[in-house]
PDB file of C-alpha atoms in Angstrom:
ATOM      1  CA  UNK Z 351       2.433  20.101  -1.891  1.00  0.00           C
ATOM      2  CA  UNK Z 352       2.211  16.914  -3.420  1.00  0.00           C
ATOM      3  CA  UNK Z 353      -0.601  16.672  -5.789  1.00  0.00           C
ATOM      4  CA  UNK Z 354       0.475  12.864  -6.935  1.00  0.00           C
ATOM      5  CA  UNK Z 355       1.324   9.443  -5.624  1.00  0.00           C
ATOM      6  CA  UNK Z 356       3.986   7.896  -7.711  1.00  0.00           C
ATOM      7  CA  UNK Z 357       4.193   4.268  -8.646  1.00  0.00           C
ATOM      8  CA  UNK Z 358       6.603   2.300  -8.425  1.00  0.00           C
ATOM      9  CA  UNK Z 359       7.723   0.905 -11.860  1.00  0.00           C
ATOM     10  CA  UNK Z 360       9.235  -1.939 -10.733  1.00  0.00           C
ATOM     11  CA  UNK Z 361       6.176  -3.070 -10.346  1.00  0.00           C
ATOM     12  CA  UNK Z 362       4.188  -2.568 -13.350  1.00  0.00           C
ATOM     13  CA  UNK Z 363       3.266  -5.560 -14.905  1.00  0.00           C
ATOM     14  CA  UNK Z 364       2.410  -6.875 -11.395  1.00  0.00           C
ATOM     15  CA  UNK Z 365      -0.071  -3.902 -10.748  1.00  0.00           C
ATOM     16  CA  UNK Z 366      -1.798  -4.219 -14.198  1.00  0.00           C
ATOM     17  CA  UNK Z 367      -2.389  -7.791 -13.866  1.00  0.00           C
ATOM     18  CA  UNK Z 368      -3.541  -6.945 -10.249  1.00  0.00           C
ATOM     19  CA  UNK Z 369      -6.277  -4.411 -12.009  1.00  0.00           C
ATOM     20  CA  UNK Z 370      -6.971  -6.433 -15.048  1.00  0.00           C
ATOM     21  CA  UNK Z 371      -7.735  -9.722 -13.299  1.00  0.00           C
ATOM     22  CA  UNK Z 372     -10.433  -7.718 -11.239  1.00  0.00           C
ATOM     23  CA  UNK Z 373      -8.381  -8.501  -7.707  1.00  0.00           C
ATOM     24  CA  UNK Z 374      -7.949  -5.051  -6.995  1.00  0.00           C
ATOM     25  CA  UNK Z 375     -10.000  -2.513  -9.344  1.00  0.00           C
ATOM     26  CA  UNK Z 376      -7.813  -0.015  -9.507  1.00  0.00           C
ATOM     27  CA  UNK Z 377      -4.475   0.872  -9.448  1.00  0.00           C
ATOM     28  CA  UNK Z 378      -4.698   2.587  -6.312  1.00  0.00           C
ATOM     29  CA  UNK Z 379      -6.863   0.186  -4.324  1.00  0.00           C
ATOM     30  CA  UNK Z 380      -3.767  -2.331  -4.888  1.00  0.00           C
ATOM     31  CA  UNK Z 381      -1.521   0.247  -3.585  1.00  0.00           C
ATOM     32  CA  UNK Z 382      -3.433   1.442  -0.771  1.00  0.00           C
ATOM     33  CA  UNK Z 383      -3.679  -2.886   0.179  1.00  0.00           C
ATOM     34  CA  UNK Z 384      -0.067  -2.924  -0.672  1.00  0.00           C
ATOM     35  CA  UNK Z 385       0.955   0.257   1.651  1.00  0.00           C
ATOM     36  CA  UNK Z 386      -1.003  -1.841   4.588  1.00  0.00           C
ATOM     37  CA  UNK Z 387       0.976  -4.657   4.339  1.00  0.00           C
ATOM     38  CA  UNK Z 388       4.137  -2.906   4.098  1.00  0.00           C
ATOM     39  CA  UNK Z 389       3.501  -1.075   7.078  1.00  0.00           C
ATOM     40  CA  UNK Z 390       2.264  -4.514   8.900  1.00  0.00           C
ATOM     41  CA  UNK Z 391       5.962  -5.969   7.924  1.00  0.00           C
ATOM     42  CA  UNK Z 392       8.292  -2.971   8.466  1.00  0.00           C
ATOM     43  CA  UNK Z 393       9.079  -2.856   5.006  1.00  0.00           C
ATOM     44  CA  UNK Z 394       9.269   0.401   3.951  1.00  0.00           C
ATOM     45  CA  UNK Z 395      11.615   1.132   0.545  1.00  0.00           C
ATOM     46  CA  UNK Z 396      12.807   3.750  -0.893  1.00  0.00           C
ATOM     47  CA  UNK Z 397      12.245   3.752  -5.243  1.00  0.00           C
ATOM     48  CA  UNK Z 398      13.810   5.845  -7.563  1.00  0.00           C
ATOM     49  CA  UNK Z 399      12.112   4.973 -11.065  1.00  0.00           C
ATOM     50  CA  UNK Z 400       8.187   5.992 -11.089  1.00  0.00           C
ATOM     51  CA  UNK Z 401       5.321   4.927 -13.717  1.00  0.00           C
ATOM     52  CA  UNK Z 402       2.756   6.852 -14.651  1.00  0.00           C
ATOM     53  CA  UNK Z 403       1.432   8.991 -10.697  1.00  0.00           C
ATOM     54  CA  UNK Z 404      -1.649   8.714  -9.940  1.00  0.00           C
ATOM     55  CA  UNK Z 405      -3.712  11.943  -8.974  1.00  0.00           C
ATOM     56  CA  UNK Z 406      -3.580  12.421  -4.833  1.00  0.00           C
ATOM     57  CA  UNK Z 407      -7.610  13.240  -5.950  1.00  0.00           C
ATOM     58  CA  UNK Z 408      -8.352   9.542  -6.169  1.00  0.00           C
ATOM     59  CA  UNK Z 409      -7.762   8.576  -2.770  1.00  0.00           C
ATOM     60  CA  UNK Z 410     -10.781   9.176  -1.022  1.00  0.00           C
ATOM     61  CA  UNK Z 411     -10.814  11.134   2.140  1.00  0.00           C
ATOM     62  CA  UNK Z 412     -12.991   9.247   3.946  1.00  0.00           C
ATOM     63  CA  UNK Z 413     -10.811   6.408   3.714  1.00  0.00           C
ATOM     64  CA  UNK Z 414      -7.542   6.136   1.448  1.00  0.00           C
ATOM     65  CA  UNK Z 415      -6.528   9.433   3.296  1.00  0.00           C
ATOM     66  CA  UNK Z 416      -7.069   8.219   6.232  1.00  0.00           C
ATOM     67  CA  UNK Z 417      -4.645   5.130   5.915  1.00  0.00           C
ATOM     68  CA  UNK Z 418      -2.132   7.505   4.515  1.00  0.00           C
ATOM     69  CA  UNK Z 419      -2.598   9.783   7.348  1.00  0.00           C
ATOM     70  CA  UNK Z 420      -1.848   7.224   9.902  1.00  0.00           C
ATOM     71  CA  UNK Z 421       1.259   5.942   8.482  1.00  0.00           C
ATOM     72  CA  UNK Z 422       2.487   9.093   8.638  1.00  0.00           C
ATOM     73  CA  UNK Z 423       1.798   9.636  12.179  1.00  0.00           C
ATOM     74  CA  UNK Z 424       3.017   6.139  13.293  1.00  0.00           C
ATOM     75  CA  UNK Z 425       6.049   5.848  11.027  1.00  0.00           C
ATOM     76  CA  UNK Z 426       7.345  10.136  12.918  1.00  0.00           C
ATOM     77  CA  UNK Z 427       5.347   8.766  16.063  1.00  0.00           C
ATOM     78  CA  UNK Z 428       3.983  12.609  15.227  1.00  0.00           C
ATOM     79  CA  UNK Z 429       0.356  13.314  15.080  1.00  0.00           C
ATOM     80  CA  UNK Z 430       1.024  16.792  13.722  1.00  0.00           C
ATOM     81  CA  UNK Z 431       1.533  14.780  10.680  1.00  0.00           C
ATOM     82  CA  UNK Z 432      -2.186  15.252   9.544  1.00  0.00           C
ATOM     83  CA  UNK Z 433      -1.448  18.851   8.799  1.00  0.00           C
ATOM     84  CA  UNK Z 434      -1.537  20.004   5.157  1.00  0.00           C
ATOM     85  CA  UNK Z 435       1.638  21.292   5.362  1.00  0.00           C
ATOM     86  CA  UNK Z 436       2.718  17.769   5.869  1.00  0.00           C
ATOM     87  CA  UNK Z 437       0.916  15.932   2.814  1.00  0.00           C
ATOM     88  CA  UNK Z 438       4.174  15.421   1.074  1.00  0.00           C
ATOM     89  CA  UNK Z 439       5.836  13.551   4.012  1.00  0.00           C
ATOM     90  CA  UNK Z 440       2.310  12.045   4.431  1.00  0.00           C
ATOM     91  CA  UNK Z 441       2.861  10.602   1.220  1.00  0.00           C
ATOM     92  CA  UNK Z 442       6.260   9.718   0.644  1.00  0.00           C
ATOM     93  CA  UNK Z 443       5.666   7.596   3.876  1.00  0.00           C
ATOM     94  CA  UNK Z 444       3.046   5.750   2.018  1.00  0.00           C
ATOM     95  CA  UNK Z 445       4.566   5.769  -1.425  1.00  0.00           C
ATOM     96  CA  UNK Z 446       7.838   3.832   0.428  1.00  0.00           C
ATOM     97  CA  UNK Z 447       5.243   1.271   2.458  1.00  0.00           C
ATOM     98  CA  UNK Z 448       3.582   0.693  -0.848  1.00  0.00           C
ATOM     99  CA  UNK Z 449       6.768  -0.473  -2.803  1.00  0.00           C
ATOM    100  CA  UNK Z 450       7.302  -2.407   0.409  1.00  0.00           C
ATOM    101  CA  UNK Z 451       4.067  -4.266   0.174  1.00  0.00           C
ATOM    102  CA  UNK Z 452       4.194  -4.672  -3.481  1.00  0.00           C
ATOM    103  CA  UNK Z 453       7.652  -6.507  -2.910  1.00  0.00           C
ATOM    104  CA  UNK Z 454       6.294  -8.703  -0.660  1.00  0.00           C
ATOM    105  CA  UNK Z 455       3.300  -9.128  -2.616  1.00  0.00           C
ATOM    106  CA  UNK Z 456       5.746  -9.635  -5.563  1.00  0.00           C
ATOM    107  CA  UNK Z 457       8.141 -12.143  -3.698  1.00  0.00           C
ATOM    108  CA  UNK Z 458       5.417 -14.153  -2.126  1.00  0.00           C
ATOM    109  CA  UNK Z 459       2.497 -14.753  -4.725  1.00  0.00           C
ATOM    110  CA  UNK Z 460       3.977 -13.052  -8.150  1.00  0.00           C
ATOM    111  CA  UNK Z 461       7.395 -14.959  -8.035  1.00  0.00           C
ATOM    112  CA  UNK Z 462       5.522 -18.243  -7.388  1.00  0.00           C
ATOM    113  CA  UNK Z 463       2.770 -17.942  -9.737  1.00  0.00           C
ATOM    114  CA  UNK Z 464       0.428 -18.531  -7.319  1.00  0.00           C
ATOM    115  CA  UNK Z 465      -3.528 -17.508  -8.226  1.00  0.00           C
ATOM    116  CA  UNK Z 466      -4.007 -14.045  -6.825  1.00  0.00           C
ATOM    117  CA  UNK Z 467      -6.970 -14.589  -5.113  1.00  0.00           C
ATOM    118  CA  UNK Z 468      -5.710 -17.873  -3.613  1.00  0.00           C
ATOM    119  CA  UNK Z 469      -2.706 -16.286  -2.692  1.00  0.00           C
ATOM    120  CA  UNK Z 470      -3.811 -13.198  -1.480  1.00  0.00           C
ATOM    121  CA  UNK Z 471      -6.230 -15.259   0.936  1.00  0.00           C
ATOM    122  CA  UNK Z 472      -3.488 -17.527   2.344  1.00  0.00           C
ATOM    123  CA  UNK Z 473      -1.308 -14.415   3.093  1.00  0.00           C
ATOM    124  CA  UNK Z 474      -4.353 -12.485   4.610  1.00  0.00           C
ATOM    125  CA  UNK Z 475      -4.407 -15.697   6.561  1.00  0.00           C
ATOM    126  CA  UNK Z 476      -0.967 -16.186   7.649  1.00  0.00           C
ATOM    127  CA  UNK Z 477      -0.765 -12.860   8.687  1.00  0.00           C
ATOM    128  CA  UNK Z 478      -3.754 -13.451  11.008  1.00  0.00           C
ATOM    129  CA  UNK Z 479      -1.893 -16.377  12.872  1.00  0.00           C
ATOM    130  CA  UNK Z 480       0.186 -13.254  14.507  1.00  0.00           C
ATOM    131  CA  UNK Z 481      -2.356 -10.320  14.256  1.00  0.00           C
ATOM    132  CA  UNK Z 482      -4.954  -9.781  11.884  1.00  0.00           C
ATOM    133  CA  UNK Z 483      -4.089  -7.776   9.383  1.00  0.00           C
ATOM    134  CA  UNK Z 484      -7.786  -6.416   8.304  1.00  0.00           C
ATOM    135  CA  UNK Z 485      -7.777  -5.717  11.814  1.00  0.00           C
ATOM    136  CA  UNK Z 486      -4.600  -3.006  11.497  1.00  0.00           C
ATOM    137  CA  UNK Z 487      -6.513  -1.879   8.208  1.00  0.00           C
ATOM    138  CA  UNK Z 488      -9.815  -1.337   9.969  1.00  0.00           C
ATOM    139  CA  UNK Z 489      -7.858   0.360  12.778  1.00  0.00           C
ATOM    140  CA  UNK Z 490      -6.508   2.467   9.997  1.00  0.00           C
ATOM    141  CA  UNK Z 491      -9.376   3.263   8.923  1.00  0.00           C
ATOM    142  CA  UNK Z 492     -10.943   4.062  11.959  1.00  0.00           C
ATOM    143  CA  UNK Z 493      -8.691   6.522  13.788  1.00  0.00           C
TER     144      UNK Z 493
END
């Protein structure tokens, strides 16, 4: 049973200015954002090389569960998924669509230097031209 969700370290400086800037207030809110967006792309990678996990405790049931629960069951197109004997494939799923989203996240705000607010809100935006993408997370969220 997993009792963790690693980090990708990778991505470390990225996620602590994400948290110290105030953008995202924890570690795990930019991951859970960053899973999301993964999913919406199809970018789901693997990572070897972990920081610090954080506690599987922290993501709320009521809602960061949720999300992970639904990757899960789209990604195996299984809805058995949501049982506990599951949680480790539950997430590992959303481990690998958070790396994915903080790559993109990475390649299209970090690399530029963009404002993270700024550029968070233009790629919210973009990905509304196609589908909204608070409207996949409130989906999420809703199942």
């Amino acid at each position: 049973m997993a009792a963790r969700v690693r980090r990708p370290a990778e991505f470390d400086d990225m996620l602590n200015e994400l948290r110290d800037t105030g953008v995202f207030p924890t570690f795990k809110d930019a991951m859970v954002f960053a899973a999301t967006l993964g999913y919406r792309r199809g970018n789901r990678k693997e990572f070897k090389k972990s920081s610090e996990p954080i506690d599987l405790d922290v993501f709320r049931g009521d809602f960061d569960r949720t999300i992970m629960s639904i990757l899960a069951i789209e990604e195996m197109d299984n809805p058995k998924m949501i049982a506990p004997s599951n949680e480790t494939a539950r997430v590992l799923c959303f481990e690998e669509y958070a790396n994915g989203g903080l790559e993109i996240l990475k390649r299209e705000i970090w690399d530029g230097k963009q404002d993270w607010r700024e550029g968070l809100l233009s790629l919210i935006q973009r990905e509304e031209e196609e589908h909204t993408m608070l409207d996949d997370i409130t989906e999420l969220a809703n199942f």
